[in-house]
């Protein structure tokens, strides 16, 4: 399976690493002369996803187009891309064993099947969910990161103690602030702002998250 992966986000980096480890899946680029069967727009910024998939729809009309629905819903992206070949997805690094798929109103059954085949080739089990911004796991994770950042902002505990408490209390492999670093604070901030736009102030990013995102910094780095 030939795949064109577009993006510079932490998610794009994680997907490139996963593809490199899998047999039967090959990364191609626009200059290779090989038409991709699947195009993946793995940016967090919705405008970048739309621009990538618009170009791909024109250049590779037979390809299945997969776009990260992290700051825009699949329907919003599809309204720009305008093809039945598009399927949205929600996923954050580090990759686990699941990926959330979102069909847009015009997504064909064939596109959904090809999307499922692609993700299974990466050893990620696709789970169909309703169309939304950020899906389930990314929404929950970013909300928990934000709550942890509010606790830090309000001097409830140190960064290290917040992460340790969440690891011990939830049996997570890492704390929320460490997880935020793996995702990237700029990307967490974008997802929260997109949710705030749609769902209201309960998703407003904390000053700590926004400040680190603006400075391109992370937790545990000061």
PDB file of C-alpha atoms in Angstrom:
ATOM      1  CA  UNK A   1       0.000   0.000   0.000  1.00  0.00           C
ATOM      2  CA  UNK A   2       1.516   3.331  -1.103  1.00  0.00           C
ATOM      3  CA  UNK A   3       0.873   6.166   1.336  1.00  0.00           C
ATOM      4  CA  UNK A   4       1.473   9.912   1.073  1.00  0.00           C
ATOM      5  CA  UNK A   5       1.734  11.314   4.605  1.00  0.00           C
ATOM      6  CA  UNK A   6       1.634  15.099   4.972  1.00  0.00           C
ATOM      7  CA  UNK A   7       2.364  16.969   8.180  1.00  0.00           C
ATOM      8  CA  UNK A   8       5.058  18.130  10.579  1.00  0.00           C
ATOM      9  CA  UNK A   9       3.131  17.531  13.821  1.00  0.00           C
ATOM     10  CA  UNK A  10       4.070  15.059  16.537  1.00  0.00           C
ATOM     11  CA  UNK A  11       1.237  12.878  15.202  1.00  0.00           C
ATOM     12  CA  UNK A  12       2.761  12.884  11.712  1.00  0.00           C
ATOM     13  CA  UNK A  13       6.142  11.940  13.179  1.00  0.00           C
ATOM     14  CA  UNK A  14       4.606   9.048  15.142  1.00  0.00           C
ATOM     15  CA  UNK A  15       2.794   7.784  12.043  1.00  0.00           C
ATOM     16  CA  UNK A  16       5.980   7.918   9.956  1.00  0.00           C
ATOM     17  CA  UNK A  17       7.745   5.826  12.574  1.00  0.00           C
ATOM     18  CA  UNK A  18       4.891   3.304  12.652  1.00  0.00           C
ATOM     19  CA  UNK A  19       4.757   3.014   8.850  1.00  0.00           C
ATOM     20  CA  UNK A  20       8.520   2.434   8.713  1.00  0.00           C
ATOM     21  CA  UNK A  21       8.053  -0.569  11.000  1.00  0.00           C
ATOM     22  CA  UNK A  22       5.274  -2.214   8.977  1.00  0.00           C
ATOM     23  CA  UNK A  23       5.624  -4.486   5.973  1.00  0.00           C
ATOM     24  CA  UNK A  24       3.348  -3.849   3.018  1.00  0.00           C
ATOM     25  CA  UNK A  25       3.015  -0.095   3.681  1.00  0.00           C
ATOM     26  CA  UNK A  26       5.339   2.273   1.801  1.00  0.00           C
ATOM     27  CA  UNK A  27       5.715   6.026   2.137  1.00  0.00           C
ATOM     28  CA  UNK A  28       5.818   7.933  -1.150  1.00  0.00           C
ATOM     29  CA  UNK A  29       6.121  11.635  -1.895  1.00  0.00           C
ATOM     30  CA  UNK A  30       4.875  13.986  -4.580  1.00  0.00           C
ATOM     31  CA  UNK A  31       8.165  13.713  -6.478  1.00  0.00           C
ATOM     32  CA  UNK A  32       8.318   9.915  -6.559  1.00  0.00           C
ATOM     33  CA  UNK A  33       6.061   9.540  -9.594  1.00  0.00           C
ATOM     34  CA  UNK A  34       4.079   6.885  -7.695  1.00  0.00           C
ATOM     35  CA  UNK A  35       0.394   7.581  -7.144  1.00  0.00           C
ATOM     36  CA  UNK A  36      -0.573   6.989  -3.500  1.00  0.00           C
ATOM     37  CA  UNK A  37      -3.503   4.767  -2.638  1.00  0.00           C
ATOM     38  CA  UNK A  38      -3.979   6.635   0.636  1.00  0.00           C
ATOM     39  CA  UNK A  39      -3.233  10.272   1.517  1.00  0.00           C
ATOM     40  CA  UNK A  40      -3.027  11.132   5.222  1.00  0.00           C
ATOM     41  CA  UNK A  41      -3.216  14.756   6.389  1.00  0.00           C
ATOM     42  CA  UNK A  42      -1.785  14.469   9.899  1.00  0.00           C
ATOM     43  CA  UNK A  43      -1.783  18.111  10.975  1.00  0.00           C
ATOM     44  CA  UNK A  44      -3.662  19.424  13.999  1.00  0.00           C
ATOM     45  CA  UNK A  45      -4.549  22.754  12.346  1.00  0.00           C
ATOM     46  CA  UNK A  46      -7.803  22.226  10.445  1.00  0.00           C
ATOM     47  CA  UNK A  47      -6.953  24.734   7.722  1.00  0.00           C
ATOM     48  CA  UNK A  48      -3.768  22.828   6.898  1.00  0.00           C
ATOM     49  CA  UNK A  49      -5.702  19.541   6.733  1.00  0.00           C
ATOM     50  CA  UNK A  50      -8.218  21.074   4.320  1.00  0.00           C
ATOM     51  CA  UNK A  51      -5.525  22.582   2.087  1.00  0.00           C
ATOM     52  CA  UNK A  52      -3.603  19.291   1.929  1.00  0.00           C
ATOM     53  CA  UNK A  53      -6.680  17.236   1.069  1.00  0.00           C
ATOM     54  CA  UNK A  54      -7.936  19.732  -1.513  1.00  0.00           C
ATOM     55  CA  UNK A  55      -4.644  19.374  -3.384  1.00  0.00           C
ATOM     56  CA  UNK A  56      -4.692  15.602  -2.992  1.00  0.00           C
ATOM     57  CA  UNK A  57      -8.263  15.327  -4.290  1.00  0.00           C
ATOM     58  CA  UNK A  58      -7.184  17.143  -7.460  1.00  0.00           C
ATOM     59  CA  UNK A  59      -3.855  15.341  -7.903  1.00  0.00           C
ATOM     60  CA  UNK A  60      -4.891  11.813  -6.851  1.00  0.00           C
ATOM     61  CA  UNK A  61      -8.639  11.417  -7.489  1.00  0.00           C
ATOM     62  CA  UNK A  62      -8.555   7.647  -6.896  1.00  0.00           C
ATOM     63  CA  UNK A  63      -6.846   7.896  -3.490  1.00  0.00           C
ATOM     64  CA  UNK A  64      -8.587   7.543  -0.154  1.00  0.00           C
ATOM     65  CA  UNK A  65      -8.127  10.785   1.798  1.00  0.00           C
ATOM     66  CA  UNK A  66      -7.734  10.640   5.577  1.00  0.00           C
ATOM     67  CA  UNK A  67      -7.743  13.858   7.586  1.00  0.00           C
ATOM     68  CA  UNK A  68      -7.130  14.496  11.283  1.00  0.00           C
ATOM     69  CA  UNK A  69     -10.399  15.879  12.692  1.00  0.00           C
ATOM     70  CA  UNK A  70      -8.800  17.478  15.754  1.00  0.00           C
ATOM     71  CA  UNK A  71      -9.745  21.147  15.383  1.00  0.00           C
ATOM     72  CA  UNK A  72     -12.499  20.727  12.781  1.00  0.00           C
ATOM     73  CA  UNK A  73     -15.154  18.037  12.476  1.00  0.00           C
ATOM     74  CA  UNK A  74     -15.105  15.577   9.588  1.00  0.00           C
ATOM     75  CA  UNK A  75     -18.173  17.316   8.147  1.00  0.00           C
ATOM     76  CA  UNK A  76     -16.426  20.698   8.230  1.00  0.00           C
ATOM     77  CA  UNK A  77     -13.377  19.287   6.467  1.00  0.00           C
ATOM     78  CA  UNK A  78     -15.528  17.426   3.931  1.00  0.00           C
ATOM     79  CA  UNK A  79     -17.394  20.627   3.063  1.00  0.00           C
ATOM     80  CA  UNK A  80     -14.070  21.983   1.794  1.00  0.00           C
ATOM     81  CA  UNK A  81     -12.652  18.817   0.247  1.00  0.00           C
ATOM     82  CA  UNK A  82     -15.917  17.773  -1.463  1.00  0.00           C
ATOM     83  CA  UNK A  83     -15.215  14.136  -2.282  1.00  0.00           C
ATOM     84  CA  UNK A  84     -16.698  10.802  -1.241  1.00  0.00           C
ATOM     85  CA  UNK A  85     -13.138   9.515  -0.796  1.00  0.00           C
ATOM     86  CA  UNK A  86     -12.629  11.406   2.484  1.00  0.00           C
ATOM     87  CA  UNK A  87     -12.776   9.921   6.003  1.00  0.00           C
ATOM     88  CA  UNK A  88     -11.900  11.765   9.212  1.00  0.00           C
ATOM     89  CA  UNK A  89      -9.907  10.319  12.090  1.00  0.00           C
ATOM     90  CA  UNK A  90      -8.923  11.237  15.653  1.00  0.00           C
ATOM     91  CA  UNK A  91      -5.629  10.099  17.126  1.00  0.00           C
ATOM     92  CA  UNK A  92      -2.823  11.463  19.302  1.00  0.00           C
ATOM     93  CA  UNK A  93       0.700  10.286  20.047  1.00  0.00           C
ATOM     94  CA  UNK A  94       2.001   8.089  21.447  1.00  0.00           C
ATOM     95  CA  UNK A  95       0.063   5.622  19.304  1.00  0.00           C
ATOM     96  CA  UNK A  96      -1.753   2.856  21.181  1.00  0.00           C
ATOM     97  CA  UNK A  97      -3.994   0.190  19.665  1.00  0.00           C
ATOM     98  CA  UNK A  98      -7.043   2.222  18.579  1.00  0.00           C
ATOM     99  CA  UNK A  99      -7.902   4.943  16.081  1.00  0.00           C
ATOM    100  CA  UNK A 100     -11.250   6.716  15.908  1.00  0.00           C
ATOM    101  CA  UNK A 101     -12.881   7.042  12.474  1.00  0.00           C
ATOM    102  CA  UNK A 102     -15.501   9.640  11.558  1.00  0.00           C
ATOM    103  CA  UNK A 103     -17.512   9.384   8.374  1.00  0.00           C
ATOM    104  CA  UNK A 104     -18.613  12.639   6.762  1.00  0.00           C
ATOM    105  CA  UNK A 105     -22.092  12.733   5.168  1.00  0.00           C
ATOM    106  CA  UNK A 106     -20.629  12.059   1.723  1.00  0.00           C
ATOM    107  CA  UNK A 107     -18.027   9.447   2.765  1.00  0.00           C
ATOM    108  CA  UNK A 108     -18.554   6.302   0.704  1.00  0.00           C
ATOM    109  CA  UNK A 109     -18.656   2.792   2.142  1.00  0.00           C
ATOM    110  CA  UNK A 110     -15.657   1.948  -0.045  1.00  0.00           C
ATOM    111  CA  UNK A 111     -13.654   4.839   1.447  1.00  0.00           C
ATOM    112  CA  UNK A 112     -14.505   3.695   4.971  1.00  0.00           C
ATOM    113  CA  UNK A 113     -13.380   0.164   4.139  1.00  0.00           C
ATOM    114  CA  UNK A 114     -10.079   1.378   2.666  1.00  0.00           C
ATOM    115  CA  UNK A 115      -9.552   3.579   5.717  1.00  0.00           C
ATOM    116  CA  UNK A 116     -10.086   0.590   8.005  1.00  0.00           C
ATOM    117  CA  UNK A 117      -7.687  -1.512   5.936  1.00  0.00           C
ATOM    118  CA  UNK A 118      -5.012   1.196   6.153  1.00  0.00           C
ATOM    119  CA  UNK A 119      -5.218   1.577   9.913  1.00  0.00           C
ATOM    120  CA  UNK A 120      -5.215  -2.171  10.477  1.00  0.00           C
ATOM    121  CA  UNK A 121      -2.077  -2.383   8.343  1.00  0.00           C
ATOM    122  CA  UNK A 122      -0.507  -0.087  10.972  1.00  0.00           C
ATOM    123  CA  UNK A 123      -1.737  -2.383  13.766  1.00  0.00           C
ATOM    124  CA  UNK A 124      -4.325   0.188  14.875  1.00  0.00           C
ATOM    125  CA  UNK A 125      -7.879  -1.064  15.311  1.00  0.00           C
ATOM    126  CA  UNK A 126     -10.414   1.397  13.822  1.00  0.00           C
ATOM    127  CA  UNK A 127     -13.445   2.326  15.925  1.00  0.00           C
ATOM    128  CA  UNK A 128     -16.290   4.240  14.264  1.00  0.00           C
ATOM    129  CA  UNK A 129     -17.573   7.183  16.329  1.00  0.00           C
ATOM    130  CA  UNK A 130     -19.902  10.110  15.738  1.00  0.00           C
ATOM    131  CA  UNK A 131     -18.645  13.151  13.863  1.00  0.00           C
ATOM    132  CA  UNK A 132     -17.164  15.717  16.242  1.00  0.00           C
ATOM    133  CA  UNK A 133     -14.161  17.919  16.874  1.00  0.00           C
ATOM    134  CA  UNK A 134     -11.302  15.913  18.457  1.00  0.00           C
ATOM    135  CA  UNK A 135     -13.276  12.698  18.821  1.00  0.00           C
ATOM    136  CA  UNK A 136     -13.220  10.931  22.191  1.00  0.00           C
ATOM    137  CA  UNK A 137      -9.662  10.141  23.285  1.00  0.00           C
ATOM    138  CA  UNK A 138      -8.020  13.398  22.110  1.00  0.00           C
ATOM    139  CA  UNK A 139     -10.826  15.441  23.698  1.00  0.00           C
ATOM    140  CA  UNK A 140     -10.544  13.621  27.037  1.00  0.00           C
ATOM    141  CA  UNK A 141      -6.740  13.675  27.096  1.00  0.00           C
ATOM    142  CA  UNK A 142      -6.507  17.397  26.292  1.00  0.00           C
ATOM    143  CA  UNK A 143      -9.154  18.171  28.919  1.00  0.00           C
ATOM    144  CA  UNK A 144      -7.198  16.237  31.564  1.00  0.00           C
ATOM    145  CA  UNK A 145      -3.989  18.001  30.531  1.00  0.00           C
ATOM    146  CA  UNK A 146      -5.775  21.329  30.910  1.00  0.00           C
ATOM    147  CA  UNK A 147      -7.123  20.416  34.361  1.00  0.00           C
ATOM    148  CA  UNK A 148      -3.642  19.361  35.439  1.00  0.00           C
ATOM    149  CA  UNK A 149      -2.293  22.680  34.141  1.00  0.00           C
ATOM    150  CA  UNK A 150      -4.965  24.562  36.111  1.00  0.00           C
ATOM    151  CA  UNK A 151      -3.860  22.659  39.239  1.00  0.00           C
ATOM    152  CA  UNK A 152      -0.303  23.789  38.550  1.00  0.00           C
ATOM    153  CA  UNK A 153      -1.457  27.351  37.853  1.00  0.00           C
ATOM    154  CA  UNK A 154      -3.343  27.405  41.179  1.00  0.00           C
ATOM    155  CA  UNK A 155      -0.296  25.980  43.021  1.00  0.00           C
ATOM    156  CA  UNK A 156      -2.094  22.831  44.115  1.00  0.00           C
ATOM    157  CA  UNK A 157       1.035  20.758  43.466  1.00  0.00           C
ATOM    158  CA  UNK A 158       4.272  20.725  41.496  1.00  0.00           C
ATOM    159  CA  UNK A 159       4.561  19.382  37.951  1.00  0.00           C
ATOM    160  CA  UNK A 160       6.282  16.240  39.216  1.00  0.00           C
ATOM    161  CA  UNK A 161       3.694  15.603  41.944  1.00  0.00           C
ATOM    162  CA  UNK A 162       0.752  16.140  39.576  1.00  0.00           C
ATOM    163  CA  UNK A 163       2.138  13.590  37.135  1.00  0.00           C
ATOM    164  CA  UNK A 164       2.986  11.114  39.894  1.00  0.00           C
ATOM    165  CA  UNK A 165      -0.449  11.429  41.512  1.00  0.00           C
ATOM    166  CA  UNK A 166      -2.200  10.756  38.198  1.00  0.00           C
ATOM    167  CA  UNK A 167       0.063   7.815  37.409  1.00  0.00           C
ATOM    168  CA  UNK A 168      -0.555   6.201  40.789  1.00  0.00           C
ATOM    169  CA  UNK A 169      -4.250   7.075  40.882  1.00  0.00           C
ATOM    170  CA  UNK A 170      -5.184   6.019  37.346  1.00  0.00           C
ATOM    171  CA  UNK A 171      -2.452   3.481  36.521  1.00  0.00           C
ATOM    172  CA  UNK A 172      -1.479   5.555  33.470  1.00  0.00           C
ATOM    173  CA  UNK A 173       1.956   4.866  31.971  1.00  0.00           C
ATOM    174  CA  UNK A 174       2.677   8.607  32.174  1.00  0.00           C
ATOM    175  CA  UNK A 175       1.247  11.713  33.811  1.00  0.00           C
ATOM    176  CA  UNK A 176      -0.861  14.276  31.912  1.00  0.00           C
ATOM    177  CA  UNK A 177       1.872  16.914  31.818  1.00  0.00           C
ATOM    178  CA  UNK A 178       4.403  14.466  30.387  1.00  0.00           C
ATOM    179  CA  UNK A 179       1.746  13.380  27.882  1.00  0.00           C
ATOM    180  CA  UNK A 180       1.264  17.025  26.905  1.00  0.00           C
ATOM    181  CA  UNK A 181       4.950  17.217  25.990  1.00  0.00           C
ATOM    182  CA  UNK A 182       4.627  14.168  23.737  1.00  0.00           C
ATOM    183  CA  UNK A 183       1.682  15.755  21.915  1.00  0.00           C
ATOM    184  CA  UNK A 184       3.124  19.277  21.903  1.00  0.00           C
ATOM    185  CA  UNK A 185       1.656  22.166  23.896  1.00  0.00           C
ATOM    186  CA  UNK A 186       0.932  24.172  20.751  1.00  0.00           C
ATOM    187  CA  UNK A 187      -1.225  21.323  19.475  1.00  0.00           C
ATOM    188  CA  UNK A 188      -2.971  20.815  22.835  1.00  0.00           C
ATOM    189  CA  UNK A 189      -3.749  24.548  22.889  1.00  0.00           C
ATOM    190  CA  UNK A 190      -5.211  24.421  19.369  1.00  0.00           C
ATOM    191  CA  UNK A 191      -7.459  21.472  20.204  1.00  0.00           C
ATOM    192  CA  UNK A 192      -8.732  23.141  23.378  1.00  0.00           C
ATOM    193  CA  UNK A 193      -9.438  26.403  21.554  1.00  0.00           C
ATOM    194  CA  UNK A 194     -11.376  24.523  18.875  1.00  0.00           C
ATOM    195  CA  UNK A 195     -13.451  22.799  21.567  1.00  0.00           C
ATOM    196  CA  UNK A 196     -13.958  26.127  23.346  1.00  0.00           C
ATOM    197  CA  UNK A 197     -15.293  27.624  20.121  1.00  0.00           C
ATOM    198  CA  UNK A 198     -17.931  24.897  19.830  1.00  0.00           C
ATOM    199  CA  UNK A 199     -18.645  23.728  23.379  1.00  0.00           C
ATOM    200  CA  UNK A 200     -17.980  26.798  25.504  1.00  0.00           C
ATOM    201  CA  UNK A 201     -15.680  28.110  28.208  1.00  0.00           C
ATOM    202  CA  UNK A 202     -15.221  24.818  30.064  1.00  0.00           C
ATOM    203  CA  UNK A 203     -12.616  23.973  27.410  1.00  0.00           C
ATOM    204  CA  UNK A 204     -10.789  27.311  27.636  1.00  0.00           C
ATOM    205  CA  UNK A 205      -7.038  26.607  27.819  1.00  0.00           C
ATOM    206  CA  UNK A 206      -5.308  27.592  31.035  1.00  0.00           C
ATOM    207  CA  UNK A 207      -2.776  30.416  31.068  1.00  0.00           C
ATOM    208  CA  UNK A 208      -0.063  27.808  31.615  1.00  0.00           C
ATOM    209  CA  UNK A 209      -1.008  25.812  28.497  1.00  0.00           C
ATOM    210  CA  UNK A 210      -1.350  28.916  26.327  1.00  0.00           C
ATOM    211  CA  UNK A 211       1.884  30.407  27.616  1.00  0.00           C
ATOM    212  CA  UNK A 212       3.920  27.270  26.964  1.00  0.00           C
ATOM    213  CA  UNK A 213       2.326  26.892  23.540  1.00  0.00           C
ATOM    214  CA  UNK A 214       3.190  30.476  22.640  1.00  0.00           C
ATOM    215  CA  UNK A 215       6.806  30.014  23.725  1.00  0.00           C
ATOM    216  CA  UNK A 216       7.044  26.546  22.126  1.00  0.00           C
ATOM    217  CA  UNK A 217       8.017  25.076  25.487  1.00  0.00           C
ATOM    218  CA  UNK A 218       6.854  22.087  27.516  1.00  0.00           C
ATOM    219  CA  UNK A 219       6.389  20.993  31.112  1.00  0.00           C
ATOM    220  CA  UNK A 220       9.338  19.736  33.196  1.00  0.00           C
ATOM    221  CA  UNK A 221      11.677  21.915  31.100  1.00  0.00           C
ATOM    222  CA  UNK A 222      12.186  24.888  33.389  1.00  0.00           C
TER     223      UNK A 222
END
